[in-house]
Short mmCIF file of C-alpha atoms and ligand atoms in Angstrom, two decimals:
data_model
loop_
_atom_site.label_atom_id
_atom_site.label_comp_id
_atom_site.label_asym_id
_atom_site.label_seq_id
_atom_site.Cartn_x
_atom_site.Cartn_y
_atom_site.Cartn_z
CA UNK A 136 0.18 0.23 -0.02
CA UNK A 137 1.63 3.47 -1.11
CA UNK A 138 1.32 6.40 2.09
CA UNK A 139 -0.75 9.18 -0.25
CA UNK A 140 -1.65 12.11 1.73
CA UNK A 141 -3.50 13.99 -1.14
CA UNK A 142 -4.95 13.76 -4.44
CA UNK A 143 -6.27 15.18 -7.27
CA UNK A 144 -9.99 14.20 -8.92
CA UNK A 145 -10.73 16.80 -12.03
CA UNK A 146 -13.14 16.18 -14.92
CA UNK A 147 -12.83 16.75 -18.47
CA UNK A 148 -14.38 16.65 -21.88
CA UNK A 149 -18.40 16.74 -22.54
CA UNK A 150 -20.22 15.97 -19.24
CA UNK A 151 -22.20 12.61 -18.98
CA UNK A 152 -24.67 11.47 -15.96
CA UNK A 153 -22.97 9.62 -13.04
CA UNK A 154 -19.66 12.53 -12.70
CA UNK A 155 -20.95 13.46 -10.05
CA UNK A 156 -21.29 10.01 -8.94
CA UNK A 157 -17.93 9.03 -9.68
CA UNK A 158 -16.97 12.51 -7.45
CA UNK A 159 -18.53 11.24 -4.81
CA UNK A 160 -17.52 7.34 -4.32
CA UNK A 161 -13.84 8.78 -5.07
CA UNK A 162 -14.01 11.28 -1.85
CA UNK A 163 -15.90 9.39 0.74
CA UNK A 164 -13.28 6.16 -0.63
CA UNK A 165 -10.10 8.03 -0.39
CA UNK A 166 -11.29 10.05 3.07
CA UNK A 167 -12.23 7.20 5.07
CA UNK A 168 -8.76 5.84 3.59
CA UNK A 169 -6.64 8.85 5.07
CA UNK A 170 -6.73 10.45 2.32
CA UNK A 171 -7.39 14.14 1.29
CA UNK A 172 -9.42 15.23 -1.82
CA UNK A 173 -8.77 18.46 -3.87
CA UNK A 174 -11.42 19.13 -6.49
CA UNK A 175 -9.51 20.62 -9.50
CA UNK A 176 -12.28 23.18 -11.73
CA UNK A 177 -12.90 22.69 -14.99
CA UNK A 178 -10.15 20.01 -15.94
CA UNK A 179 -6.09 20.57 -16.28
CA UNK A 180 -7.18 24.75 -16.35
CA UNK A 181 -7.67 24.33 -12.55
CA UNK A 182 -4.63 23.33 -11.80
CA UNK A 183 -3.11 26.15 -13.10
CA UNK A 184 -4.61 27.97 -9.93
CA UNK A 185 -4.59 27.64 -6.05
CA UNK A 186 -8.31 29.24 -6.33
CA UNK A 187 -9.68 26.86 -8.44
CA UNK A 188 -8.81 23.86 -6.28
CA UNK A 189 -10.54 22.63 -3.39
CA UNK A 190 -10.52 20.62 -0.55
CA UNK A 191 -13.49 18.48 -0.55
CA UNK A 192 -14.79 15.91 1.82
CA UNK A 193 -17.88 13.90 2.66
CA UNK A 194 -19.99 16.91 3.82
CA UNK A 195 -19.14 18.14 0.19
CA UNK A 196 -20.30 15.44 -2.19
CA UNK A 197 -23.78 14.92 0.22
CA UNK A 198 -26.62 14.37 -1.93
CA UNK A 199 -24.94 15.14 -5.58
CA UNK A 200 -24.72 11.64 -7.28
CA UNK A 201 -28.54 11.93 -8.24
CA UNK A 202 -27.09 15.39 -10.18
CA UNK A 203 -26.25 15.73 -13.71
CA UNK A 204 -23.36 17.52 -14.53
CA UNK A 205 -20.35 17.69 -12.57
CA UNK A 206 -19.68 19.86 -9.50
CA UNK A 207 -15.73 20.66 -10.62
CA UNK A 208 -16.90 22.15 -13.64
CA UNK A 209 -15.66 20.68 -17.59
CA UNK A 210 -14.61 21.91 -20.41
CA UNK A 211 -15.16 20.04 -23.72
CA UNK A 212 -13.15 21.85 -26.95
CA UNK A 213 -11.79 18.86 -28.31
CA UNK A 214 -8.51 20.19 -26.99
CA UNK A 215 -8.05 19.55 -23.28
CA UNK A 216 -5.37 22.02 -22.56
CA UNK A 217 -7.77 24.38 -23.16
CA UNK A 218 -8.39 26.65 -26.96
CA UNK A 219 -6.28 29.27 -25.92
CA UNK A 220 -3.49 27.14 -26.48
CA UNK A 221 -3.18 26.44 -30.07
CA UNK A 222 0.72 26.55 -30.68
CA UNK A 223 2.93 23.33 -29.77
CA UNK A 224 5.52 24.88 -27.64
CA UNK A 225 2.36 26.64 -25.36
CA UNK A 226 0.67 23.74 -25.10
CA UNK A 227 4.54 22.51 -23.95
CA UNK A 228 4.20 26.02 -21.20
CA UNK A 229 1.10 24.57 -20.27
CA UNK A 230 2.43 20.96 -19.54
CA UNK A 231 5.08 22.10 -17.30
CA UNK A 232 2.89 24.35 -15.70
CA UNK A 233 0.66 21.55 -15.04
CA UNK A 234 2.72 19.41 -13.44
CA UNK A 235 4.98 21.91 -11.59
CA UNK A 236 1.12 22.95 -10.50
CA UNK A 237 0.84 19.27 -9.20
CA UNK A 238 4.35 18.74 -7.13
CA UNK A 239 3.29 22.61 -5.41
CA UNK A 240 0.08 21.79 -4.61
CA UNK A 241 1.27 18.31 -2.91
CA UNK A 242 -0.11 15.87 -4.37
CA UNK A 243 0.27 11.62 -4.82
CA UNK A 244 -1.77 11.59 -7.75
CA UNK A 245 -4.76 12.78 -10.34
CA UNK A 246 -7.44 10.86 -11.01
CA UNK A 247 -8.67 12.31 -14.46
CA UNK A 248 -12.33 10.78 -15.49
CA UNK A 249 -12.44 12.03 -19.06
CA UNK A 250 -13.37 10.59 -22.56
CA UNK A 251 -10.85 9.59 -24.92
CA UNK A 252 -9.31 12.91 -25.39
CA UNK A 253 -8.86 14.26 -21.66
CA UNK A 254 -7.16 10.46 -21.15
CA UNK A 255 -5.22 10.83 -23.73
CA UNK A 256 -4.34 13.88 -22.17
CA UNK A 257 -3.79 12.39 -19.39
CA UNK A 258 -1.88 9.59 -20.54
CA UNK A 259 1.04 11.55 -21.62
CA UNK A 260 0.88 13.43 -18.20
CA UNK A 261 1.77 9.65 -16.83
CA UNK A 262 4.65 9.22 -19.64
CA UNK A 263 5.97 12.62 -18.06
CA UNK A 264 5.70 10.66 -14.06
CA UNK A 265 2.45 11.96 -12.96
CA UNK A 266 0.56 9.23 -10.91
CA UNK A 267 -2.75 9.14 -13.02
CA UNK A 268 -5.37 5.90 -12.15
CA UNK A 269 -7.86 7.29 -15.06
CA UNK A 270 -11.56 6.53 -15.44
CA UNK A 271 -13.63 6.91 -18.19
CA UNK A 272 -16.12 9.04 -19.29
CA UNK A 273 -18.32 9.19 -22.52
CA UNK A 274 -22.18 9.02 -23.12
CA UNK A 275 -21.46 7.35 -27.27
CA UNK A 276 -19.42 4.60 -24.42
CA UNK A 277 -16.77 4.16 -27.88
CA UNK A 278 -13.99 4.21 -24.90
CA UNK A 279 -11.60 0.79 -25.62
CA UNK A 280 -11.42 -1.85 -22.22
CA UNK A 281 -14.27 -1.24 -21.10
CA UNK A 282 -17.81 -3.14 -21.62
CA UNK A 283 -19.75 -0.10 -20.21
CA UNK A 284 -19.29 3.79 -19.55
CA UNK A 285 -21.04 5.63 -16.96
CA UNK A 286 -23.29 8.01 -19.19
CA UNK A 287 -24.19 5.40 -21.42
CA UNK A 288 -27.43 4.10 -19.97
CA UNK A 289 -29.09 7.40 -19.43
CA UNK A 290 -28.38 8.03 -22.66
CA UNK A 291 -29.83 4.98 -24.17
CA UNK A 292 -32.86 5.09 -21.33
CA UNK A 293 -33.93 8.81 -22.51
CA UNK A 294 -33.39 8.27 -26.71
CA UNK A 295 -36.07 4.95 -25.59
CA UNK A 296 -38.23 7.50 -23.52
CA UNK A 297 -38.15 9.62 -26.81
CA UNK A 298 -38.53 6.85 -29.41
CA UNK A 299 -41.84 5.79 -27.55
CA UNK A 300 -42.83 8.74 -27.69
CA UNK A 301 -42.73 9.55 -31.12
CA UNK A 302 -44.10 6.05 -32.33
CA UNK A 303 -47.55 7.24 -31.14
CA UNK A 304 -47.42 10.49 -33.10
CA UNK A 305 -46.19 9.20 -35.98
CA UNK A 306 -48.88 6.13 -36.10
CA UNK A 307 -51.48 9.06 -35.40
CA UNK A 308 -50.19 10.84 -38.53
CA UNK A 309 -48.68 8.22 -40.92
CA UNK A 310 -45.83 9.94 -40.65
CA UNK A 311 -41.84 9.00 -41.22
CA UNK A 312 -39.52 10.50 -38.07
CA UNK A 313 -36.51 10.43 -38.22
CA UNK A 314 -34.82 10.64 -34.47
CA UNK A 315 -31.18 11.92 -34.81
CA UNK A 316 -29.16 10.93 -31.35
CA UNK A 317 -25.54 11.26 -30.29
CA UNK A 318 -22.84 9.51 -31.62
CA UNK A 319 -19.95 10.74 -33.23
CA UNK A 320 -17.73 7.52 -34.10
CA UNK A 321 -19.83 5.13 -32.90
CA UNK A 322 -22.79 4.05 -32.91
CA UNK A 323 -23.98 2.68 -30.00
CA UNK A 324 -26.61 4.79 -28.49
CA UNK A 325 -28.45 4.63 -32.36
CA UNK A 326 -28.24 0.63 -31.66
CA UNK A 327 -29.25 0.05 -27.90
CA UNK A 328 -32.13 2.59 -27.93
CA UNK A 329 -33.17 2.02 -31.85
CA UNK A 330 -33.73 -2.20 -30.84
CA UNK A 331 -35.48 -1.02 -27.02
CA UNK A 332 -37.82 1.91 -29.21
CA UNK A 333 -38.68 -1.13 -31.93
CA UNK A 334 -37.29 1.38 -34.76
CA UNK A 335 -37.89 -0.02 -38.15
CA UNK A 336 -34.24 1.78 -39.81
CA UNK A 337 -30.99 2.61 -37.28
CA UNK A 338 -28.28 4.81 -40.02
CA UNK A 339 -24.61 4.20 -38.01
CA UNK A 340 -21.17 5.75 -38.58
CA UNK A 341 -19.31 2.08 -38.75
CA UNK A 342 -21.79 1.06 -41.38
CA UNK A 343 -22.12 4.14 -44.50
CA UNK A 344 -25.93 4.13 -45.01
CA UNK A 345 -28.43 3.84 -49.04
CA UNK A 346 -31.68 5.37 -48.62
CA UNK A 347 -32.96 2.95 -50.99
CA UNK A 348 -33.13 0.30 -48.61
CA UNK A 349 -34.46 1.95 -45.80
CA UNK A 350 -37.00 3.13 -48.66
CA UNK A 351 -37.63 -0.81 -49.21
CA UNK A 352 -38.53 -1.83 -45.86
CA UNK A 353 -40.59 1.89 -45.06
CA UNK A 354 -42.46 -0.18 -48.52
CA UNK A 355 -42.66 -3.58 -47.39
CA UNK A 356 -44.11 -2.00 -43.61
CA UNK A 357 -46.75 -0.11 -45.46
CA UNK A 358 -48.15 -2.87 -47.33
CA UNK A 359 -48.83 -4.64 -44.11
CA UNK A 360 -50.69 -1.78 -43.06
CA UNK A 361 -48.06 -0.06 -40.66
CA UNK A 362 -48.44 3.26 -42.09
CA UNK A 363 -45.53 4.93 -39.92
CA UNK A 364 -42.42 4.55 -39.28
CA UNK A 365 -39.43 5.62 -37.35
CA UNK A 366 -35.59 6.12 -38.43
CA UNK A 367 -32.97 6.40 -35.84
CA UNK A 368 -29.73 8.02 -36.73
CA UNK A 369 -26.59 8.59 -34.92
CA UNK A 370 -25.19 12.01 -35.90
CA UNK A 371 -22.45 10.62 -37.64
CA UNK A 372 -24.00 8.51 -39.66
CA UNK A 373 -22.99 8.93 -43.82
CA UNK A 374 -24.41 8.31 -46.80
CA UNK A 375 -21.94 5.97 -48.88
CA UNK A 376 -20.00 7.89 -51.20
CA UNK A 377 -21.00 11.00 -48.92
CA UNK A 378 -19.74 12.69 -45.86
CA UNK A 379 -20.68 13.94 -42.28
CA UNK A 380 -22.84 16.38 -41.79
CA UNK A 381 -21.17 19.06 -40.25
CA UNK A 382 -23.06 22.23 -37.98
CA UNK A 383 -19.29 23.91 -37.40
CA UNK A 384 -16.14 22.76 -39.79
CA UNK A 385 -12.40 21.84 -37.49
CA UNK A 386 -10.84 24.74 -36.47
CA UNK A 387 -7.55 25.03 -34.21
CA UNK A 388 -7.61 23.18 -30.98
CA UNK A 389 -11.79 22.43 -31.49
CA UNK A 390 -13.15 19.22 -33.17
CA UNK A 391 -15.54 19.63 -35.57
CA UNK A 392 -19.46 20.14 -34.33
CA UNK A 393 -21.30 17.40 -35.69
CA UNK A 394 -25.81 18.14 -36.66
CA UNK A 395 -27.61 17.86 -39.28
CA UNK A 396 -27.92 14.86 -40.48
CA UNK A 397 -31.15 13.68 -39.17
CA UNK A 398 -32.44 16.15 -41.09
CA UNK A 399 -31.29 15.82 -44.55
CA UNK A 400 -32.10 12.31 -44.13
CA UNK A 401 -35.38 12.91 -43.74
CA UNK A 402 -35.55 15.59 -46.36
CA UNK A 403 -34.28 12.47 -49.21
CA UNK A 404 -36.96 10.55 -47.28
CA UNK A 405 -39.93 12.77 -48.27
CA UNK A 406 -38.97 12.73 -51.51
CA UNK A 407 -38.49 8.90 -52.12
CA UNK A 408 -41.25 7.80 -50.18
CA UNK A 409 -43.94 10.21 -50.79
CA UNK A 410 -44.81 10.10 -46.95
CA UNK A 411 -44.73 13.32 -44.53
CA UNK A 412 -41.83 13.25 -42.43
CA UNK A 413 -40.07 14.90 -39.77
CA UNK A 414 -37.13 15.04 -37.91
CA UNK A 415 -36.04 15.23 -34.05
CA UNK A 416 -32.86 16.22 -32.43
CA UNK A 417 -32.84 14.77 -29.59
CA UNK A 418 -28.88 16.71 -28.79
CA UNK A 419 -27.86 17.75 -25.55
CA UNK A 420 -30.76 16.21 -23.29
CA UNK A 421 -29.16 12.66 -24.01
CA UNK A 422 -26.57 14.39 -21.51
CA UNK A 423 -28.69 16.25 -18.85
CA UNK A 424 -30.42 14.78 -15.67
CA UNK A 425 -29.73 12.12 -13.20
CA UNK A 426 -28.22 9.07 -13.96
CA UNK A 427 -29.99 5.68 -14.06
CA UNK A 428 -29.30 3.51 -11.21
CA UNK A 429 -26.95 1.41 -13.57
CA UNK A 430 -25.12 4.30 -13.61
CA UNK A 431 -25.26 5.41 -10.23
CA UNK A 432 -23.77 1.93 -9.69
CA UNK A 433 -21.15 1.39 -12.20
CA UNK A 434 -20.00 5.34 -11.52
CA UNK A 435 -19.69 4.75 -7.63
CA UNK A 436 -18.05 1.37 -8.04
CA UNK A 437 -14.99 3.26 -10.93
CA UNK A 438 -14.62 5.39 -8.00
CA UNK A 439 -14.05 3.46 -5.17
CA UNK A 440 -12.13 0.96 -8.07
CA UNK A 441 -10.15 4.52 -8.58
CA UNK A 442 -9.07 5.27 -4.91
CA UNK A 443 -8.15 1.20 -4.88
CA UNK A 444 -5.55 1.66 -7.48
CA UNK A 445 -4.15 4.76 -5.80
CA UNK A 446 -3.43 2.77 -2.41
CA UNK A 447 -1.88 0.23 -4.27
CA UNK A 448 0.62 2.50 -6.68
CA UNK A 449 -1.48 1.13 -9.38
CA UNK A 450 -0.85 3.97 -12.32
CA UNK A 451 -1.12 5.00 -15.58
CA UNK A 452 -3.84 2.31 -15.54
CA UNK A 453 -7.78 3.20 -16.34
CA UNK A 454 -10.26 1.57 -14.11
CA UNK A 455 -12.61 -0.26 -16.79
CA UNK A 456 -15.67 -2.63 -16.46
CA UNK A 457 -15.28 -6.23 -17.09
CA UNK A 458 -18.09 -7.31 -16.44
CA UNK A 459 -18.74 -9.06 -13.28
CA UNK A 460 -15.69 -7.33 -12.32
CA UNK A 461 -14.10 -3.49 -12.23
CA UNK A 462 -10.72 -3.67 -13.58
CA UNK A 463 -7.39 -1.82 -13.97
CA UNK A 464 -5.98 -1.45 -18.22
CA UNK A 465 -3.10 -0.13 -18.87
CA UNK A 466 -3.52 3.81 -20.15
CA UNK A 467 -1.35 3.28 -22.89
CA UNK A 468 -3.85 0.02 -24.39
CA UNK A 469 -6.52 1.94 -24.15
CA UNK A 470 -5.77 5.90 -25.42
CA UNK A 471 -6.22 6.60 -29.62
CA UNK A 472 -8.56 4.12 -30.36
CA UNK A 473 -12.37 4.18 -30.89
CA UNK A 474 -14.80 1.06 -29.14
CA UNK A 475 -17.03 0.89 -32.68
CA UNK A 476 -20.09 -1.28 -33.20
CA UNK A 477 -18.20 -4.43 -34.56
CA UNK A 478 -20.20 -6.22 -37.81
CA UNK A 479 -20.98 -9.41 -36.07
CA UNK A 480 -21.88 -7.62 -32.98
CA UNK A 481 -24.52 -10.19 -31.16
CA UNK A 482 -26.68 -7.00 -31.09
CA UNK A 483 -26.25 -5.58 -34.16
CA UNK A 484 -26.85 -9.02 -35.95
CA UNK A 485 -30.17 -9.07 -33.53
CA UNK A 486 -31.27 -6.73 -35.00
CA UNK A 487 -30.88 -7.62 -38.58
CA UNK A 488 -32.93 -10.93 -37.69
CA UNK A 489 -35.55 -9.04 -36.99
CA UNK A 490 -35.42 -6.53 -40.26
CA UNK A 491 -34.17 -3.30 -38.70
CA UNK A 492 -31.79 -2.13 -41.61
CA UNK A 493 -29.18 0.13 -41.09
CA UNK A 494 -29.16 1.03 -44.99
O1 LIG B 219 -18.28 12.52 -27.05
C1 LIG B 219 -20.14 12.53 -26.24
C2 LIG B 219 -20.81 13.76 -27.19
O2 LIG B 219 -21.97 13.37 -26.49
C3 LIG B 219 -20.60 12.98 -28.90
O3 LIG B 219 -21.82 12.08 -29.07
C4 LIG B 219 -21.05 14.74 -29.70
O4 LIG B 219 -20.41 14.99 -31.02
C5 LIG B 219 -20.25 15.46 -28.42
O5 LIG B 219 -20.24 15.22 -27.70
C6 LIG B 219 -20.97 16.91 -28.68
O6 LIG B 219 -20.41 17.82 -27.65
P1 LIG B 219 -20.27 19.14 -27.37
O7 LIG B 219 -21.64 19.80 -27.67
O8 LIG B 219 -20.01 19.60 -25.75
O9 LIG B 219 -19.11 19.57 -27.73
#
């Protein structure tokens, strides 16, 4: 067991329901093991100023498990070194300052809760000798090495509820409704919510789509008297031979903003089928609100495991869900990769067996 007296904890990247549950578990487990927790505000940026680091005790995390967002604040610019640090010299100076402040604050370890971008930066700090434990977070569920990230179950539950509601209005008006969900590189939310909500077509980034296949499926439904349909589209889905739909191009330090594929698919389906079609974007509603009980439990287990790893001195690692266990994986094995839906995914094949088309 290591004799660490003080750790830092921070959240980076887009928020996900369950962040506060992880923070709570980290603070409580650390406290119960005689370790002081310093909450660092706004991702790595907070480490640069003493005033943005605060001691947290179990009293400070009381009642936060059920809250969405993060009490520590976060930054999601696509550049975890914050949007203002755009040159490589600027980034090096920033990183040096983070390492210096880590030591000046008397920290023995840093628990970094974040998605692929934040964990990649955490890995760089780990390689520079900063004792890091990562906790994987993204509603997209596309981090390699863990079956689930917290936040995914909540996002799927929300999207499923939305699809249920859209079903009734689609049927009443004999319309096609296209539902755009999040999923930048991976179609996990679309696949799970599409199957759970009984969608007729699911379009995901892993399978460039052809709308004729979707039209054929919708016509078949018409033949057997189902004059309405639900099409679920991941924001990162794109047509075969076509391009991603963007709201904003990438700029230095910022990844491109995706959006618009749902509206485009709806417009084209209306033209191809002659049926009235509407589109709905679920957007950030999927990231807000209270985490499901599954996500609360997972987040709590992740937070407690992170402190176990700190105590055992197992740094440069990420906690991961390998059902039924929570395990540690080397950060080096998981960063820079994306867990996409494989073509032989059991759920994908099940959906196809049920007649759902992927375009
Ligand atoms: O990475 C999670 C995610 O929800 C993506 O699906 C989406 O593209 C992105 O975040 C949007 O994040 P923001 O609006 O914070 O830039």
